[in-house]
């Protein structure tokens, strides 16, 4: 390998907003077989907004949103921030939550106005031993529309569903098609609802979806694909993605994401535009061709 060719390749990458941390990743990128893309914040903007509030009998929209937002005030999750913003937007005054507890990959629990409030996915409701009373069907319908359904339970009773929607990034679909055009298998990885992930994958033209994956199991998914003999790139933005980025043959971080992801990665897409990944692979192919 000529150092000059690598230096030129690395410099060209920087021009396109692709920062390689080491020359090894530029040398490996041309051998990739598969790319695993995190959903939230990587394929989507990562800024969900509340679209529907569906209270259960005996509860009203305002109560459900206010209690959910109050309970979520201690959380840094994008879904939590969206709930808090929606409450503020409606001029609701949130109470301070107490005994805040995170259940990773599922949601949160807190005490608000002396009531126990659970906010999260269906598994969280099982953990809380809350009967959903046909809410699964409502959730399924919302998920099929690409929305993330979040269940709320108050003092052991199911109180309603809030749906949140995130939008796909402007050039994500184009990047997926280009990666496919380069002969790579493209997969989506997410902790989100299977049907929500499926709807978004359809929108992007992705047919391999790994959904409802717990934060600690993301790296394992990369490893499983590697075990089939494939060279795998992982692209992600979150703290949760860091172990998977480290496990991959090449870890690629989104420049608009967390510092922890960037530290774990070999390469960063500065503006978060996934077309940078396409450029990186093309660059690697060209660079390695000059070397051989
Ligand atoms: P991802 O980063 O792919 O969204 P997470 O592991 O953070 O995955 O979350 C998986 C699912 O768990 C979310 O789709 C949501 O249903 C639920 N969840 C996680 N954190 C929260 C939270 N703070 N509030 C409500 N739901 C949550
Ligand atoms: Mg993410």
Short mmCIF file of C-alpha atoms and ligand atoms in Angstrom, two decimals:
data_model
loop_
_atom_site.label_atom_id
_atom_site.label_comp_id
_atom_site.label_asym_id
_atom_site.label_seq_id
_atom_site.Cartn_x
_atom_site.Cartn_y
_atom_site.Cartn_z
CA UNK A 1 0.00 0.00 0.00
CA UNK A 2 1.44 3.34 -0.92
CA UNK A 3 1.06 5.91 1.84
CA UNK A 4 0.58 8.61 -0.78
CA UNK A 5 -2.52 6.97 -2.23
CA UNK A 6 -3.97 6.57 1.28
CA UNK A 7 -3.23 10.21 2.07
CA UNK A 8 -4.90 11.36 -1.12
CA UNK A 9 -7.91 9.14 -0.38
CA UNK A 10 -8.21 10.43 3.17
CA UNK A 11 -7.95 14.03 1.94
CA UNK A 12 -10.61 13.46 -0.72
CA UNK A 13 -12.87 11.96 1.95
CA UNK A 14 -12.51 15.08 4.08
CA UNK A 15 -13.57 17.18 1.10
CA UNK A 16 -16.85 15.25 1.05
CA UNK A 17 -17.35 15.42 4.80
CA UNK A 18 -16.09 11.90 5.47
CA UNK A 19 -13.46 11.90 8.19
CA UNK A 20 -11.34 8.75 8.45
CA UNK A 21 -9.65 8.29 11.81
CA UNK A 22 -7.15 5.79 10.48
CA UNK A 23 -5.94 4.58 7.12
CA UNK A 24 -7.02 1.00 7.92
CA UNK A 25 -10.71 1.85 7.52
CA UNK A 26 -10.08 3.37 4.08
CA UNK A 27 -8.26 0.15 3.17
CA UNK A 28 -11.11 -2.08 4.40
CA UNK A 29 -14.09 -0.12 3.04
CA UNK A 30 -13.76 -1.59 -0.45
CA UNK A 31 -14.19 -5.13 0.91
CA UNK A 32 -17.50 -4.55 2.68
CA UNK A 33 -20.39 -6.96 2.10
CA UNK A 34 -23.09 -5.46 4.30
CA UNK A 35 -24.08 -2.18 5.92
CA UNK A 36 -26.19 -2.04 9.08
CA UNK A 37 -27.89 1.31 9.55
CA UNK A 38 -29.34 2.45 12.86
CA UNK A 39 -32.83 3.90 12.34
CA UNK A 40 -33.36 6.80 14.73
CA UNK A 41 -30.98 9.68 14.08
CA UNK A 42 -29.17 7.85 11.29
CA UNK A 43 -31.84 7.09 8.67
CA UNK A 44 -34.35 9.45 10.28
CA UNK A 45 -33.82 12.94 11.61
CA UNK A 46 -34.11 11.70 15.19
CA UNK A 47 -36.55 14.45 16.10
CA UNK A 48 -39.89 12.76 16.73
CA UNK A 49 -43.06 14.77 17.23
CA UNK A 50 -46.31 13.79 18.94
CA UNK A 51 -48.98 13.10 16.30
CA UNK A 52 -51.82 11.35 18.21
CA UNK A 53 -52.99 11.19 21.81
CA UNK A 54 -55.54 8.42 22.37
CA UNK A 55 -56.70 8.30 25.99
CA UNK A 56 -58.38 5.22 27.38
CA UNK A 57 -61.87 5.43 28.97
CA UNK A 58 -61.86 7.59 32.05
CA UNK A 59 -58.77 9.60 31.10
CA UNK A 60 -58.47 12.76 29.04
CA UNK A 61 -55.82 13.81 26.50
CA UNK A 62 -54.50 16.51 28.78
CA UNK A 63 -54.02 14.20 31.79
CA UNK A 64 -52.30 11.53 29.74
CA UNK A 65 -49.90 13.96 28.06
CA UNK A 66 -49.19 15.97 31.21
CA UNK A 67 -48.42 12.90 33.34
CA UNK A 68 -46.33 11.28 30.60
CA UNK A 69 -44.34 14.48 30.03
CA UNK A 70 -43.88 15.01 33.78
CA UNK A 71 -42.56 11.47 34.19
CA UNK A 72 -40.22 11.89 31.19
CA UNK A 73 -38.60 15.11 32.36
CA UNK A 74 -35.62 13.18 33.71
CA UNK A 75 -35.04 11.33 30.44
CA UNK A 76 -32.75 12.36 27.59
CA UNK A 77 -34.40 10.01 25.10
CA UNK A 78 -35.65 11.79 21.94
CA UNK A 79 -39.15 10.37 22.56
CA UNK A 80 -39.10 11.89 26.07
CA UNK A 81 -38.05 15.27 24.73
CA UNK A 82 -40.88 15.16 22.19
CA UNK A 83 -43.44 14.44 24.92
CA UNK A 84 -42.14 17.32 27.05
CA UNK A 85 -42.25 19.67 24.06
CA UNK A 86 -45.80 18.63 23.17
CA UNK A 87 -46.93 19.37 26.74
CA UNK A 88 -45.22 22.77 26.68
CA UNK A 89 -46.76 23.53 23.29
CA UNK A 90 -50.22 22.97 24.79
CA UNK A 91 -49.37 25.22 27.71
CA UNK A 92 -49.54 22.40 30.25
CA UNK A 93 -47.66 22.77 33.50
CA UNK A 94 -45.70 19.63 34.30
CA UNK A 95 -45.15 18.34 37.80
CA UNK A 96 -41.78 17.20 39.00
CA UNK A 97 -41.37 13.44 38.75
CA UNK A 98 -39.80 11.47 41.58
CA UNK A 99 -38.09 8.08 41.87
CA UNK A 100 -37.30 8.26 38.17
CA UNK A 101 -36.17 4.94 36.74
CA UNK A 102 -35.04 3.99 33.22
CA UNK A 103 -35.86 0.56 31.81
CA UNK A 104 -33.35 0.45 28.89
CA UNK A 105 -34.92 -0.33 25.53
CA UNK A 106 -38.43 -0.19 26.99
CA UNK A 107 -39.18 3.14 28.69
CA UNK A 108 -39.33 4.79 32.07
CA UNK A 109 -41.15 4.86 35.38
CA UNK A 110 -41.64 7.76 37.79
CA UNK A 111 -43.88 9.01 40.55
CA UNK A 112 -45.86 12.10 39.57
CA UNK A 113 -48.34 13.82 41.91
CA UNK A 114 -48.25 10.71 44.13
CA UNK A 115 -49.21 8.50 41.16
CA UNK A 116 -47.02 5.80 39.62
CA UNK A 117 -46.58 6.53 35.91
CA UNK A 118 -45.09 4.11 33.37
CA UNK A 119 -44.29 5.35 29.84
CA UNK A 120 -42.93 3.05 27.15
CA UNK A 121 -43.47 0.13 24.82
CA UNK A 122 -45.64 -2.95 25.12
CA UNK A 123 -42.96 -4.93 26.95
CA UNK A 124 -42.83 -2.19 29.57
CA UNK A 125 -46.56 -2.64 30.14
CA UNK A 126 -45.92 -6.37 30.68
CA UNK A 127 -43.15 -5.53 33.16
CA UNK A 128 -45.58 -3.20 34.94
CA UNK A 129 -48.25 -5.93 34.78
CA UNK A 130 -50.72 -3.59 33.15
CA UNK A 131 -53.54 -5.09 31.06
CA UNK A 132 -53.77 -3.31 27.71
CA UNK A 133 -57.45 -3.86 26.96
CA UNK A 134 -57.26 -4.04 23.14
CA UNK A 135 -54.72 -1.20 22.94
CA UNK A 136 -52.41 -3.53 20.98
CA UNK A 137 -54.67 -3.13 17.94
CA UNK A 138 -54.52 0.65 18.19
CA UNK A 139 -50.74 0.47 18.56
CA UNK A 140 -50.44 -1.83 15.55
CA UNK A 141 -52.45 0.56 13.38
CA UNK A 142 -50.24 3.50 14.41
CA UNK A 143 -47.07 1.44 13.86
CA UNK A 144 -48.18 0.41 10.37
CA UNK A 145 -48.32 4.14 9.56
CA UNK A 146 -44.65 4.40 10.59
CA UNK A 147 -45.42 5.96 13.98
CA UNK A 148 -43.98 4.85 17.32
CA UNK A 149 -46.76 3.98 19.78
CA UNK A 150 -46.01 4.70 23.43
CA UNK A 151 -48.22 3.30 26.18
CA UNK A 152 -48.98 5.14 29.40
CA UNK A 153 -50.07 3.46 32.63
CA UNK A 154 -51.19 5.31 35.75
CA UNK A 155 -51.33 3.53 39.10
CA UNK A 156 -51.46 0.13 37.48
CA UNK A 157 -54.11 1.02 34.89
CA UNK A 158 -53.66 1.45 31.18
CA UNK A 159 -54.38 5.15 30.47
CA UNK A 160 -53.72 5.64 26.78
CA UNK A 161 -51.41 5.59 23.79
CA UNK A 162 -49.40 8.48 22.40
CA UNK A 163 -48.00 8.16 18.87
CA UNK A 164 -44.82 9.88 17.75
CA UNK A 165 -43.49 10.27 14.23
CA UNK A 166 -39.98 10.89 12.99
CA UNK A 167 -39.21 11.76 9.37
CA UNK A 168 -36.62 10.11 7.15
CA UNK A 169 -33.61 12.23 6.19
CA UNK A 170 -33.81 13.89 2.75
CA UNK A 171 -31.11 11.80 1.02
CA UNK A 172 -31.47 8.55 2.96
CA UNK A 173 -33.43 6.72 0.27
CA UNK A 174 -30.98 7.75 -2.42
CA UNK A 175 -28.04 6.59 -0.27
CA UNK A 176 -29.68 3.20 0.36
CA UNK A 177 -30.21 2.69 -3.37
CA UNK A 178 -26.60 3.68 -4.10
CA UNK A 179 -25.26 1.26 -1.47
CA UNK A 180 -27.32 -1.50 -3.06
CA UNK A 181 -25.94 -0.43 -6.43
CA UNK A 182 -22.44 -1.00 -5.05
CA UNK A 183 -23.49 -4.58 -4.33
CA UNK A 184 -23.92 -4.27 -0.57
CA UNK A 185 -26.61 -5.83 1.57
CA UNK A 186 -28.41 -3.06 3.50
CA UNK A 187 -30.03 -3.68 6.91
CA UNK A 188 -31.90 -1.46 9.38
CA UNK A 189 -31.32 -1.88 13.13
CA UNK A 190 -33.59 -0.42 15.79
CA UNK A 191 -35.08 -0.80 19.25
CA UNK A 192 -38.36 0.46 17.87
CA UNK A 193 -41.59 -1.49 17.23
CA UNK A 194 -41.31 -4.14 14.49
CA UNK A 195 -44.17 -2.67 12.45
CA UNK A 196 -42.96 0.95 12.81
CA UNK A 197 -39.52 -0.13 11.62
CA UNK A 198 -41.10 -2.09 8.76
CA UNK A 199 -43.10 0.90 7.55
CA UNK A 200 -40.03 3.15 7.57
CA UNK A 201 -37.91 0.47 5.89
CA UNK A 202 -40.53 0.23 3.11
CA UNK A 203 -40.33 3.97 2.63
CA UNK A 204 -36.55 3.72 2.25
CA UNK A 205 -36.43 0.58 0.11
CA UNK A 206 -34.76 -1.54 2.82
CA UNK A 207 -35.90 -5.17 3.03
CA UNK A 208 -33.82 -6.45 5.95
CA UNK A 209 -35.04 -5.15 9.30
CA UNK A 210 -33.70 -6.00 12.76
CA UNK A 211 -36.29 -4.45 15.11
CA UNK A 212 -37.01 -4.45 18.85
CA UNK A 213 -33.32 -5.00 19.48
CA UNK A 214 -32.30 -4.13 23.03
CA UNK A 215 -29.47 -1.58 23.41
CA UNK A 216 -27.01 -4.19 24.69
CA UNK A 217 -27.87 -6.58 21.84
CA UNK A 218 -26.96 -4.25 18.98
CA UNK A 219 -23.29 -5.34 18.90
CA UNK A 220 -24.41 -8.97 18.95
CA UNK A 221 -26.44 -8.38 15.76
CA UNK A 222 -23.29 -7.11 14.03
CA UNK A 223 -21.34 -10.11 15.29
CA UNK A 224 -23.98 -12.56 14.04
CA UNK A 225 -23.78 -11.13 10.55
CA UNK A 226 -19.97 -11.27 10.68
CA UNK A 227 -20.21 -14.92 11.70
CA UNK A 228 -21.77 -15.66 8.29
CA UNK A 229 -18.50 -14.51 6.73
CA UNK A 230 -19.58 -11.00 5.78
CA UNK A 231 -17.59 -7.83 6.32
CA UNK A 232 -19.89 -5.42 8.03
CA UNK A 233 -20.07 -1.65 8.35
CA UNK A 234 -22.26 -0.24 11.12
CA UNK A 235 -23.59 3.31 10.97
CA UNK A 236 -25.02 4.94 14.10
CA UNK A 237 -25.34 8.08 16.16
CA UNK A 238 -26.30 7.09 19.70
CA UNK A 239 -24.62 6.05 22.92
CA UNK A 240 -26.40 2.71 22.44
CA UNK A 241 -24.69 2.25 19.09
CA UNK A 242 -21.11 2.59 20.39
CA UNK A 243 -20.48 -1.13 21.12
CA UNK A 244 -21.91 -2.08 17.70
CA UNK A 245 -19.71 0.55 16.00
CA UNK A 246 -16.68 -0.92 17.74
CA UNK A 247 -17.69 -4.49 16.83
CA UNK A 248 -18.14 -3.75 13.11
CA UNK A 249 -15.32 -4.09 10.57
CA UNK A 250 -15.87 -0.38 10.09
CA UNK A 251 -17.83 1.78 12.51
CA UNK A 252 -19.25 4.97 11.03
CA UNK A 253 -20.64 7.71 13.24
CA UNK A 254 -23.05 10.48 12.38
CA UNK A 255 -21.38 13.85 13.01
CA UNK A 256 -24.58 15.35 14.39
CA UNK A 257 -24.88 12.50 16.92
CA UNK A 258 -23.26 11.78 20.28
CA UNK A 259 -19.54 12.15 21.04
CA UNK A 260 -19.50 8.60 22.39
CA UNK A 261 -20.52 7.22 18.99
CA UNK A 262 -17.81 9.28 17.26
CA UNK A 263 -15.19 8.04 19.72
CA UNK A 264 -16.15 4.42 19.08
CA UNK A 265 -16.20 4.82 15.28
CA UNK A 266 -13.43 4.60 12.66
CA UNK A 267 -14.98 7.24 10.49
CA UNK A 268 -17.46 10.13 10.84
CA UNK A 269 -19.98 11.52 8.36
CA UNK A 270 -19.71 15.16 9.36
CA UNK A 271 -23.14 16.46 8.30
CA UNK A 272 -24.90 13.12 8.85
CA UNK A 273 -25.64 12.75 5.14
CA UNK A 274 -25.55 9.02 4.34
CA UNK A 275 -24.38 9.70 0.80
CA UNK A 276 -21.00 10.28 2.47
CA UNK A 277 -20.84 6.54 3.10
CA UNK A 278 -21.31 5.86 -0.60
CA UNK A 279 -18.48 8.30 -1.34
CA UNK A 280 -16.28 6.59 1.26
CA UNK A 281 -16.73 3.16 -0.32
CA UNK A 282 -16.15 4.49 -3.84
CA UNK A 283 -13.03 6.29 -2.60
CA UNK A 284 -11.75 3.15 -0.97
CA UNK A 285 -12.30 1.14 -4.15
CA UNK A 286 -10.43 3.72 -6.20
CA UNK A 287 -7.64 4.11 -3.65
CA UNK A 288 -7.07 0.38 -3.34
CA UNK A 289 -7.09 0.01 -7.12
CA UNK A 290 -4.21 2.50 -7.42
CA UNK A 291 -2.32 0.65 -4.73
CA UNK A 292 -2.62 -2.84 -6.25
P1 LIG B 1 -33.96 3.35 19.54
O1 LIG B 1 -32.70 4.09 19.89
O2 LIG B 1 -33.78 2.48 18.34
O3 LIG B 1 -35.17 4.21 19.50
P2 LIG B 1 -34.30 2.47 22.29
O4 LIG B 1 -33.65 1.23 22.82
O5 LIG B 1 -33.83 3.77 22.78
O6 LIG B 1 -34.22 2.30 20.71
O7 LIG B 1 -35.86 2.38 22.56
C1 LIG B 1 -36.63 1.28 22.13
C2 LIG B 1 -38.10 1.52 22.43
O8 LIG B 1 -38.29 1.59 23.85
C3 LIG B 1 -38.63 2.83 21.89
O9 LIG B 1 -39.10 2.70 20.57
C4 LIG B 1 -39.77 3.10 22.86
O10 LIG B 1 -40.90 2.34 22.51
C5 LIG B 1 -39.23 2.58 24.17
N1 LIG B 1 -38.56 3.64 24.96
C6 LIG B 1 -37.24 3.74 25.25
N2 LIG B 1 -36.99 4.82 26.01
C7 LIG B 1 -38.17 5.43 26.21
C8 LIG B 1 -38.60 6.61 26.91
N3 LIG B 1 -37.76 7.39 27.60
N4 LIG B 1 -39.92 6.91 26.88
C9 LIG B 1 -40.79 6.14 26.21
N5 LIG B 1 -40.46 5.04 25.52
C10 LIG B 1 -39.18 4.67 25.53
MG1 LIG B 2 -29.97 6.41 16.71
#
